[in-house]
């Protein structure tokens, strides 16, 4: 395991995409700032210099790569477990992998795969808002940060190490056959909500049943029960 800390980079995910061939499983890359931080759907991920956690974890282990569906949601769950120890309340997972505090987003996760003739690696990128107080600009969901909840500023290094240790421990447990699905279901933000999903580019009303055993989202669409895979839809609640 190796931790690389950078003061500035285009994107920690992009750094691992360029360098994964020379790096070990569980290499952890963090940065104080990113010039081209990206979220899902190629959206920009903005963060004030040095205030938040911006990091990516490299997964080269083939057994874990095969469990990619679990990994992104287990990342969200692992971070929640660390934040709960800091006495943060109202935490939930907005499927597939955002972390909310009540109705505000505190953390985003971007899981990317590098594929040649097979999947060479997974890169799990995490942006967790820590010491940034104000968020100016357009956001799909109103953001919040730990300092806005706890008032006192937080040592990002201590928090980062705690998250890294929790992630590796839970990933190793997953590999050993432990299932986190029931624990994850307890944090399901969308369960029971009505929403619009963009399915095949058509805005469709759905009633959400909740996260299913295979980590897909079970929904009722015009009285038909279907399961949606991450990446298939975007939401409008
Ligand atoms: C999302 O909510 O859309 C996912 C956001 C992921 C942001 C993190 S910050 C560290 C890593 N590097 C990136 O460019 N993106 C991820």
Short mmCIF file of C-alpha atoms and ligand atoms in Angstrom, two decimals:
data_model
loop_
_atom_site.label_atom_id
_atom_site.label_comp_id
_atom_site.label_asym_id
_atom_site.label_seq_id
_atom_site.Cartn_x
_atom_site.Cartn_y
_atom_site.Cartn_z
CA UNK A 1 0.00 0.00 0.00
CA UNK A 2 1.34 3.38 -0.91
CA UNK A 3 0.10 6.91 -0.27
CA UNK A 4 1.04 9.59 -2.80
CA UNK A 5 0.13 13.13 -1.79
CA UNK A 6 0.23 15.89 -4.39
CA UNK A 7 -0.29 19.61 -3.89
CA UNK A 8 -1.92 20.01 -7.30
CA UNK A 9 -2.95 17.71 -10.15
CA UNK A 10 -5.44 17.72 -13.01
CA UNK A 11 -7.45 14.95 -11.30
CA UNK A 12 -6.44 12.16 -8.92
CA UNK A 13 -8.49 9.71 -11.01
CA UNK A 14 -6.65 10.83 -14.16
CA UNK A 15 -3.29 10.47 -12.33
CA UNK A 16 -4.06 6.81 -11.57
CA UNK A 17 -5.30 6.19 -15.13
CA UNK A 18 -1.93 7.35 -16.42
CA UNK A 19 0.22 5.54 -13.84
CA UNK A 20 -1.59 2.39 -12.70
CA UNK A 21 0.80 0.05 -14.53
CA UNK A 22 3.65 1.11 -12.22
CA UNK A 23 1.61 1.12 -9.00
CA UNK A 24 0.38 -1.42 -6.44
CA UNK A 25 -3.09 -2.48 -5.43
CA UNK A 26 -4.59 -0.02 -2.89
CA UNK A 27 -2.33 2.86 -3.95
CA UNK A 28 -3.97 5.95 -2.53
CA UNK A 29 -3.48 9.30 -4.28
CA UNK A 30 -4.64 12.52 -2.69
CA UNK A 31 -4.29 16.14 -3.70
CA UNK A 32 -4.85 19.57 -2.15
CA UNK A 33 -6.36 20.81 -5.39
CA UNK A 34 -7.42 19.63 -8.84
CA UNK A 35 -7.51 21.64 -12.07
CA UNK A 36 -9.84 19.21 -13.80
CA UNK A 37 -11.72 17.46 -11.00
CA UNK A 38 -14.55 15.45 -12.49
CA UNK A 39 -17.76 13.98 -11.17
CA UNK A 40 -20.23 11.60 -12.74
CA UNK A 41 -21.59 12.51 -16.19
CA UNK A 42 -18.40 14.51 -16.74
CA UNK A 43 -19.57 17.26 -14.42
CA UNK A 44 -16.95 19.52 -12.87
CA UNK A 45 -15.98 18.76 -9.24
CA UNK A 46 -15.04 22.01 -7.55
CA UNK A 47 -13.09 22.27 -4.31
CA UNK A 48 -11.24 25.10 -2.54
CA UNK A 49 -7.49 24.52 -2.31
CA UNK A 50 -6.53 22.41 0.72
CA UNK A 51 -9.96 22.45 2.30
CA UNK A 52 -11.47 19.10 1.34
CA UNK A 53 -10.53 15.50 0.75
CA UNK A 54 -9.83 14.71 -2.89
CA UNK A 55 -8.44 11.23 -3.38
CA UNK A 56 -8.49 8.11 -5.51
CA UNK A 57 -7.88 4.50 -4.61
CA UNK A 58 -6.42 2.08 -7.14
CA UNK A 59 -7.85 -1.46 -7.30
CA UNK A 60 -5.75 -3.98 -9.23
CA UNK A 61 -6.90 -7.09 -7.39
CA UNK A 62 -8.95 -9.12 -9.88
CA UNK A 63 -11.29 -10.52 -7.23
CA UNK A 64 -12.21 -6.97 -6.18
CA UNK A 65 -12.47 -5.80 -9.79
CA UNK A 66 -15.08 -8.54 -10.32
CA UNK A 67 -17.07 -7.06 -7.42
CA UNK A 68 -17.20 -3.58 -8.95
CA UNK A 69 -20.91 -3.19 -8.28
CA UNK A 70 -20.40 -3.57 -4.55
CA UNK A 71 -17.23 -1.47 -4.39
CA UNK A 72 -18.67 1.95 -5.13
CA UNK A 73 -21.55 1.60 -2.70
CA UNK A 74 -19.28 -0.03 -0.11
CA UNK A 75 -17.02 3.02 -0.43
CA UNK A 76 -19.97 5.24 0.49
CA UNK A 77 -20.87 2.94 3.39
CA UNK A 78 -17.27 2.88 4.69
CA UNK A 79 -17.05 6.69 4.68
CA UNK A 80 -20.38 6.87 6.51
CA UNK A 81 -18.99 4.56 9.20
CA UNK A 82 -16.03 6.94 9.72
CA UNK A 83 -18.27 10.03 9.77
CA UNK A 84 -20.60 8.42 12.30
CA UNK A 85 -17.65 8.04 14.67
CA UNK A 86 -17.32 11.84 14.42
CA UNK A 87 -20.91 12.10 15.59
CA UNK A 88 -22.38 13.19 12.25
CA UNK A 89 -26.10 12.39 12.19
CA UNK A 90 -28.58 12.03 9.31
CA UNK A 91 -26.17 10.25 6.96
CA UNK A 92 -27.49 8.27 4.01
CA UNK A 93 -26.45 6.83 0.66
CA UNK A 94 -28.21 8.23 -2.37
CA UNK A 95 -27.95 5.33 -4.77
CA UNK A 96 -25.65 4.56 -6.42
CA UNK A 97 -23.02 6.22 -4.25
CA UNK A 98 -23.53 9.82 -3.12
CA UNK A 99 -23.41 10.52 0.59
CA UNK A 100 -26.02 12.86 1.98
CA UNK A 101 -26.45 14.54 5.33
CA UNK A 102 -30.20 14.98 5.52
CA UNK A 103 -30.98 16.49 2.09
CA UNK A 104 -27.54 17.88 1.30
CA UNK A 105 -24.66 16.21 -0.49
CA UNK A 106 -21.40 15.95 1.44
CA UNK A 107 -19.50 13.41 -0.65
CA UNK A 108 -19.39 12.21 -4.26
CA UNK A 109 -17.79 9.06 -5.59
CA UNK A 110 -16.68 8.36 -9.14
CA UNK A 111 -15.75 4.78 -9.97
CA UNK A 112 -13.94 4.34 -13.28
CA UNK A 113 -12.58 1.25 -14.99
CA UNK A 114 -9.57 1.08 -17.27
CA UNK A 115 -10.24 -1.57 -19.86
CA UNK A 116 -7.92 -3.06 -22.46
CA UNK A 117 -8.81 -6.63 -23.50
CA UNK A 118 -9.96 -7.04 -19.86
CA UNK A 119 -10.59 -4.68 -16.97
CA UNK A 120 -7.05 -3.75 -15.88
CA UNK A 121 -8.04 -1.73 -12.85
CA UNK A 122 -10.72 0.20 -11.05
CA UNK A 123 -10.19 3.72 -9.80
CA UNK A 124 -12.41 4.90 -6.98
CA UNK A 125 -12.37 8.69 -6.75
CA UNK A 126 -13.78 10.43 -3.69
CA UNK A 127 -14.52 14.08 -3.05
CA UNK A 128 -15.54 14.71 0.57
CA UNK A 129 -16.36 18.25 1.65
CA UNK A 130 -14.53 18.92 4.91
CA UNK A 131 -13.42 22.46 5.78
CA UNK A 132 -15.03 24.46 2.95
CA UNK A 133 -17.77 26.72 4.27
CA UNK A 134 -19.30 28.20 1.15
CA UNK A 135 -20.22 26.61 -2.14
CA UNK A 136 -20.77 29.14 -4.89
CA UNK A 137 -22.13 28.17 -8.31
CA UNK A 138 -24.60 25.73 -9.74
CA UNK A 139 -25.05 22.43 -7.96
CA UNK A 140 -27.63 19.74 -8.74
CA UNK A 141 -28.02 19.12 -4.99
CA UNK A 142 -27.14 21.69 -2.33
CA UNK A 143 -23.71 20.78 -0.92
CA UNK A 144 -22.63 20.80 2.69
CA UNK A 145 -19.39 20.05 4.52
CA UNK A 146 -18.23 18.71 7.87
CA UNK A 147 -17.33 22.16 9.17
CA UNK A 148 -20.84 23.39 8.43
CA UNK A 149 -22.14 20.64 10.70
CA UNK A 150 -19.45 20.36 13.38
CA UNK A 151 -18.41 24.05 13.44
CA UNK A 152 -14.77 23.25 14.34
CA UNK A 153 -12.28 22.60 11.54
CA UNK A 154 -11.16 19.04 10.97
CA UNK A 155 -7.66 17.62 10.47
CA UNK A 156 -7.89 16.31 6.90
CA UNK A 157 -4.86 13.99 7.34
CA UNK A 158 -6.35 12.19 10.33
CA UNK A 159 -9.69 11.85 8.54
CA UNK A 160 -8.04 10.64 5.34
CA UNK A 161 -6.10 7.92 7.17
CA UNK A 162 -9.22 6.77 9.00
CA UNK A 163 -11.13 6.51 5.71
CA UNK A 164 -8.29 4.69 3.98
CA UNK A 165 -8.07 2.12 6.80
CA UNK A 166 -11.85 1.61 6.85
CA UNK A 167 -11.96 1.13 3.06
CA UNK A 168 -9.18 -1.45 2.99
CA UNK A 169 -10.61 -3.34 5.97
CA UNK A 170 -14.09 -3.50 4.42
CA UNK A 171 -12.80 -4.41 0.95
CA UNK A 172 -10.78 -7.25 2.46
CA UNK A 173 -13.88 -8.44 4.34
CA UNK A 174 -15.88 -8.30 1.12
CA UNK A 175 -13.21 -10.40 -0.59
CA UNK A 176 -13.41 -12.89 2.26
CA UNK A 177 -17.12 -13.35 1.50
CA UNK A 178 -18.85 -10.90 3.85
CA UNK A 179 -21.94 -9.20 2.44
CA UNK A 180 -22.68 -5.62 3.47
CA UNK A 181 -25.99 -5.40 1.62
CA UNK A 182 -28.28 -5.42 4.67
CA UNK A 183 -26.15 -2.79 6.42
CA UNK A 184 -26.15 -0.70 3.25
CA UNK A 185 -29.93 -0.94 2.83
CA UNK A 186 -30.33 0.73 6.24
CA UNK A 187 -28.85 3.93 4.72
CA UNK A 188 -30.98 4.01 1.54
CA UNK A 189 -31.91 7.69 0.97
CA UNK A 190 -34.19 7.05 -2.03
CA UNK A 191 -36.27 4.23 -0.55
CA UNK A 192 -39.99 5.03 -0.78
CA UNK A 193 -39.51 8.21 -2.82
CA UNK A 194 -41.22 9.14 -6.06
CA UNK A 195 -38.93 10.51 -8.73
CA UNK A 196 -38.42 10.99 -12.42
CA UNK A 197 -35.76 8.85 -14.00
CA UNK A 198 -34.25 9.47 -17.38
CA UNK A 199 -34.53 5.96 -18.86
CA UNK A 200 -33.35 5.64 -22.48
CA UNK A 201 -33.51 9.45 -22.56
CA UNK A 202 -37.20 9.52 -21.65
CA UNK A 203 -38.25 11.26 -18.45
CA UNK A 204 -40.26 8.56 -16.69
CA UNK A 205 -42.07 8.77 -13.33
CA UNK A 206 -41.03 6.00 -10.95
CA UNK A 207 -41.76 4.93 -7.39
CA UNK A 208 -38.58 3.75 -5.75
CA UNK A 209 -38.74 0.52 -3.78
CA UNK A 210 -35.08 0.64 -2.78
CA UNK A 211 -31.61 -0.82 -3.16
CA UNK A 212 -31.88 -4.50 -4.07
CA UNK A 213 -29.69 -7.46 -3.07
CA UNK A 214 -27.59 -7.13 -6.23
CA UNK A 215 -26.96 -3.38 -5.58
CA UNK A 216 -29.29 -2.31 -8.41
CA UNK A 217 -32.27 -0.04 -7.65
CA UNK A 218 -35.70 -1.68 -7.58
CA UNK A 219 -38.44 0.62 -8.85
CA UNK A 220 -42.06 0.58 -9.90
CA UNK A 221 -42.48 2.05 -13.38
CA UNK A 222 -46.10 2.24 -14.55
CA UNK A 223 -46.97 -0.81 -12.36
CA UNK A 224 -44.05 -2.78 -13.71
CA UNK A 225 -41.31 -3.72 -11.21
CA UNK A 226 -37.89 -3.29 -12.79
CA UNK A 227 -34.31 -3.00 -11.59
CA UNK A 228 -32.14 -0.11 -12.71
CA UNK A 229 -28.37 -0.37 -12.94
CA UNK A 230 -26.11 2.51 -11.93
CA UNK A 231 -25.35 4.67 -14.94
CA UNK A 232 -28.63 3.85 -16.66
CA UNK A 233 -30.56 6.74 -15.23
CA UNK A 234 -30.39 10.21 -13.85
CA UNK A 235 -32.80 11.40 -11.21
CA UNK A 236 -35.13 14.31 -10.75
CA UNK A 237 -36.82 14.15 -7.41
C1 LIG B 1 -19.83 12.88 -8.22
O1 LIG B 1 -20.50 13.13 -7.22
O2 LIG B 1 -20.26 13.13 -9.35
C2 LIG B 1 -18.48 12.23 -8.05
C3 LIG B 1 -17.42 13.22 -7.63
C4 LIG B 1 -16.04 12.61 -7.49
C5 LIG B 1 -14.97 13.65 -7.24
C6 LIG B 1 -13.65 13.05 -6.91
S1 LIG B 1 -12.49 14.23 -6.29
C7 LIG B 1 -11.18 13.07 -6.41
C8 LIG B 1 -11.39 12.30 -7.70
N1 LIG B 1 -10.82 13.01 -8.81
C9 LIG B 1 -11.72 13.44 -9.67
O3 LIG B 1 -11.49 14.10 -10.70
N2 LIG B 1 -12.94 13.07 -9.28
C10 LIG B 1 -12.91 12.33 -8.04
#
